[in-house]
PDB file of C-alpha atoms in Angstrom:
ATOM      1  CA  UNK A  26      19.888  21.153  -4.730  1.00 67.00           C
ATOM      2  CA  UNK A  27      19.091  17.783  -3.147  1.00 79.00           C
ATOM      3  CA  UNK A  28      16.470  15.591  -4.804  1.00 77.00           C
ATOM      4  CA  UNK A  29      15.032  12.803  -2.709  1.00 83.00           C
ATOM      5  CA  UNK A  30      11.925  10.920  -3.802  1.00 83.00           C
ATOM      6  CA  UNK A  31       9.422   9.726  -1.241  1.00 95.00           C
ATOM      7  CA  UNK A  32       9.684   5.934  -0.963  1.00 97.00           C
ATOM      8  CA  UNK A  33       6.328   4.154  -0.909  1.00 97.00           C
ATOM      9  CA  UNK A  34       5.010   0.613  -1.144  1.00 98.00           C
ATOM     10  CA  UNK A  35       1.709  -0.871  -2.269  1.00 98.00           C
ATOM     11  CA  UNK A  36       0.130  -4.313  -2.379  1.00 98.00           C
ATOM     12  CA  UNK A  37      -2.182  -6.135  -4.731  1.00 98.00           C
ATOM     13  CA  UNK A  38      -3.998  -8.832  -2.793  1.00 97.00           C
ATOM     14  CA  UNK A  39      -6.501 -11.130  -4.541  1.00 92.00           C
ATOM     15  CA  UNK A  40      -8.691 -13.694  -2.818  1.00 89.00           C
ATOM     16  CA  UNK A  41     -11.633 -15.580  -4.330  1.00 90.00           C
ATOM     17  CA  UNK A  42     -11.589 -13.321  -7.429  1.00 91.00           C
ATOM     18  CA  UNK A  43     -11.877 -10.204  -5.238  1.00 93.00           C
ATOM     19  CA  UNK A  44      -9.230  -7.545  -4.593  1.00 95.00           C
ATOM     20  CA  UNK A  45      -8.408  -5.953  -1.256  1.00 96.00           C
ATOM     21  CA  UNK A  46      -9.053  -2.210  -1.514  1.00 97.00           C
ATOM     22  CA  UNK A  47      -8.965   0.797   0.809  1.00 96.00           C
ATOM     23  CA  UNK A  48     -11.708   3.458   0.728  1.00 95.00           C
ATOM     24  CA  UNK A  49      -9.987   6.741   1.554  1.00 90.00           C
ATOM     25  CA  UNK A  50      -9.948  10.464   0.929  1.00 89.00           C
ATOM     26  CA  UNK A  51      -7.618  11.891  -1.724  1.00 81.00           C
ATOM     27  CA  UNK A  52      -7.642  15.529  -2.808  1.00 79.00           C
ATOM     28  CA  UNK A  53     -10.950  16.014  -1.001  1.00 88.00           C
ATOM     29  CA  UNK A  54     -12.668  13.083  -2.754  1.00 91.00           C
ATOM     30  CA  UNK A  55     -13.500   9.571  -1.541  1.00 95.00           C
ATOM     31  CA  UNK A  56     -11.674   7.019  -3.713  1.00 95.00           C
ATOM     32  CA  UNK A  57     -10.782   3.332  -3.754  1.00 96.00           C
ATOM     33  CA  UNK A  58      -7.068   2.572  -3.642  1.00 95.00           C
ATOM     34  CA  UNK A  59      -4.805  -0.366  -3.051  1.00 95.00           C
ATOM     35  CA  UNK A  60      -3.245  -0.647   0.421  1.00 97.00           C
ATOM     36  CA  UNK A  61      -0.161   1.568   0.340  1.00 97.00           C
ATOM     37  CA  UNK A  62       2.045   3.851   2.368  1.00 96.00           C
ATOM     38  CA  UNK A  63       5.484   5.208   3.136  1.00 97.00           C
ATOM     39  CA  UNK A  64       8.625   3.350   4.115  1.00 96.00           C
ATOM     40  CA  UNK A  65       9.608   3.896   7.747  1.00 96.00           C
ATOM     41  CA  UNK A  66      13.244   4.262   8.904  1.00 95.00           C
ATOM     42  CA  UNK A  67      15.129   0.948   9.291  1.00 95.00           C
ATOM     43  CA  UNK A  68      12.314  -0.974   7.560  1.00 97.00           C
ATOM     44  CA  UNK A  69      12.599  -3.174   4.476  1.00 98.00           C
ATOM     45  CA  UNK A  70      10.290  -2.573   1.531  1.00 98.00           C
ATOM     46  CA  UNK A  71       8.632  -5.949   2.135  1.00 98.00           C
ATOM     47  CA  UNK A  72       8.117  -5.227   5.837  1.00 98.00           C
ATOM     48  CA  UNK A  73       6.595  -1.847   4.978  1.00 98.00           C
ATOM     49  CA  UNK A  74       4.149  -3.436   2.531  1.00 98.00           C
ATOM     50  CA  UNK A  75       3.057  -6.029   5.093  1.00 98.00           C
ATOM     51  CA  UNK A  76       2.703  -3.384   7.838  1.00 97.00           C
ATOM     52  CA  UNK A  77       0.774  -0.899   5.693  1.00 97.00           C
ATOM     53  CA  UNK A  78      -1.666  -3.564   4.516  1.00 97.00           C
ATOM     54  CA  UNK A  79      -2.305  -4.714   8.084  1.00 96.00           C
ATOM     55  CA  UNK A  80      -2.710  -1.142   9.386  1.00 95.00           C
ATOM     56  CA  UNK A  81      -5.079  -0.086   6.607  1.00 95.00           C
ATOM     57  CA  UNK A  82      -7.180  -3.235   6.236  1.00 95.00           C
ATOM     58  CA  UNK A  83      -6.692  -5.536   9.227  1.00 94.00           C
ATOM     59  CA  UNK A  84      -5.413  -8.297   6.892  1.00 96.00           C
ATOM     60  CA  UNK A  85      -2.216 -10.228   7.540  1.00 97.00           C
ATOM     61  CA  UNK A  86      -0.628 -11.080   4.199  1.00 97.00           C
ATOM     62  CA  UNK A  87       2.163 -13.120   2.669  1.00 97.00           C
ATOM     63  CA  UNK A  88       4.069 -11.454  -0.169  1.00 98.00           C
ATOM     64  CA  UNK A  89       4.650 -13.651  -3.225  1.00 98.00           C
ATOM     65  CA  UNK A  90       6.350 -11.300  -5.684  1.00 98.00           C
ATOM     66  CA  UNK A  91       7.020  -7.839  -7.051  1.00 98.00           C
ATOM     67  CA  UNK A  92       4.694  -6.430  -9.695  1.00 97.00           C
ATOM     68  CA  UNK A  93       6.784  -3.388 -10.478  1.00 97.00           C
ATOM     69  CA  UNK A  94       8.776  -0.350  -9.449  1.00 98.00           C
ATOM     70  CA  UNK A  95       7.932   3.112 -10.721  1.00 96.00           C
ATOM     71  CA  UNK A  96       8.415   6.845 -10.293  1.00 95.00           C
ATOM     72  CA  UNK A  97       5.443   9.188 -10.185  1.00 93.00           C
ATOM     73  CA  UNK A  98       5.482  12.962  -9.797  1.00 93.00           C
ATOM     74  CA  UNK A  99       2.192  14.221  -8.407  1.00 90.00           C
ATOM     75  CA  UNK A 100       0.959  17.212 -10.399  1.00 91.00           C
ATOM     76  CA  UNK A 101      -0.836  18.579  -7.323  1.00 85.00           C
ATOM     77  CA  UNK A 102       2.335  19.098  -5.253  1.00 87.00           C
ATOM     78  CA  UNK A 103       5.355  18.250  -7.441  1.00 90.00           C
ATOM     79  CA  UNK A 104       6.494  15.486  -5.063  1.00 91.00           C
ATOM     80  CA  UNK A 105       8.115  12.469  -6.712  1.00 94.00           C
ATOM     81  CA  UNK A 106       7.233   9.058  -5.302  1.00 95.00           C
ATOM     82  CA  UNK A 107       9.349   5.932  -5.807  1.00 96.00           C
ATOM     83  CA  UNK A 108       6.892   3.048  -5.385  1.00 97.00           C
ATOM     84  CA  UNK A 109       7.429  -0.691  -5.182  1.00 98.00           C
ATOM     85  CA  UNK A 110       4.248  -2.696  -5.724  1.00 98.00           C
ATOM     86  CA  UNK A 111       4.038  -6.216  -4.351  1.00 98.00           C
ATOM     87  CA  UNK A 112       1.590  -9.045  -4.982  1.00 98.00           C
ATOM     88  CA  UNK A 113       0.560 -11.334  -2.174  1.00 97.00           C
ATOM     89  CA  UNK A 114      -1.957 -13.583  -0.494  1.00 96.00           C
ATOM     90  CA  UNK A 115      -4.451 -12.788   2.254  1.00 95.00           C
ATOM     91  CA  UNK A 116      -3.727 -14.974   5.282  1.00 95.00           C
ATOM     92  CA  UNK A 117      -6.179 -13.890   7.985  1.00 94.00           C
ATOM     93  CA  UNK A 118      -8.288 -10.918   8.987  1.00 93.00           C
ATOM     94  CA  UNK A 119      -8.331  -9.263  12.401  1.00 86.00           C
ATOM     95  CA  UNK A 120     -11.424  -7.095  12.756  1.00 77.00           C
ATOM     96  CA  UNK A 121      -9.792  -5.145  15.609  1.00 75.00           C
ATOM     97  CA  UNK A 122      -6.527  -4.241  13.800  1.00 67.00           C
ATOM     98  CA  UNK A 123      -6.306  -1.554  11.150  1.00 63.00           C
ATOM     99  CA  UNK A 124      -9.022   0.458   9.469  1.00 60.00           C
ATOM    100  CA  UNK A 125     -10.563  -2.559   7.755  1.00 49.00           C
ATOM    101  CA  UNK A 126     -13.292  -3.164  10.323  1.00 44.00           C
TER     102      UNK A 126
END
């Protein structure tokens, strides 16, 4: 049996004592979450974190460090996720890019 966790990234972005969050649906409920997503083929973890944040929020960011790396198995579907969480700075917002309009 082959076991392969799903590789994901997330970002924690603080600016002026406020955190960048995404309002999304999860398990049929609206929830707040940090910008996050899956690693694409031939992409670095850092590039994935920058891309996902831009796509989901419209914010260009600069990564400044790694907060942590963890494994999580979702009880709802049994899938294991290997997540790297980065910390970074908000650089500029584009109201046309991403879902963060």
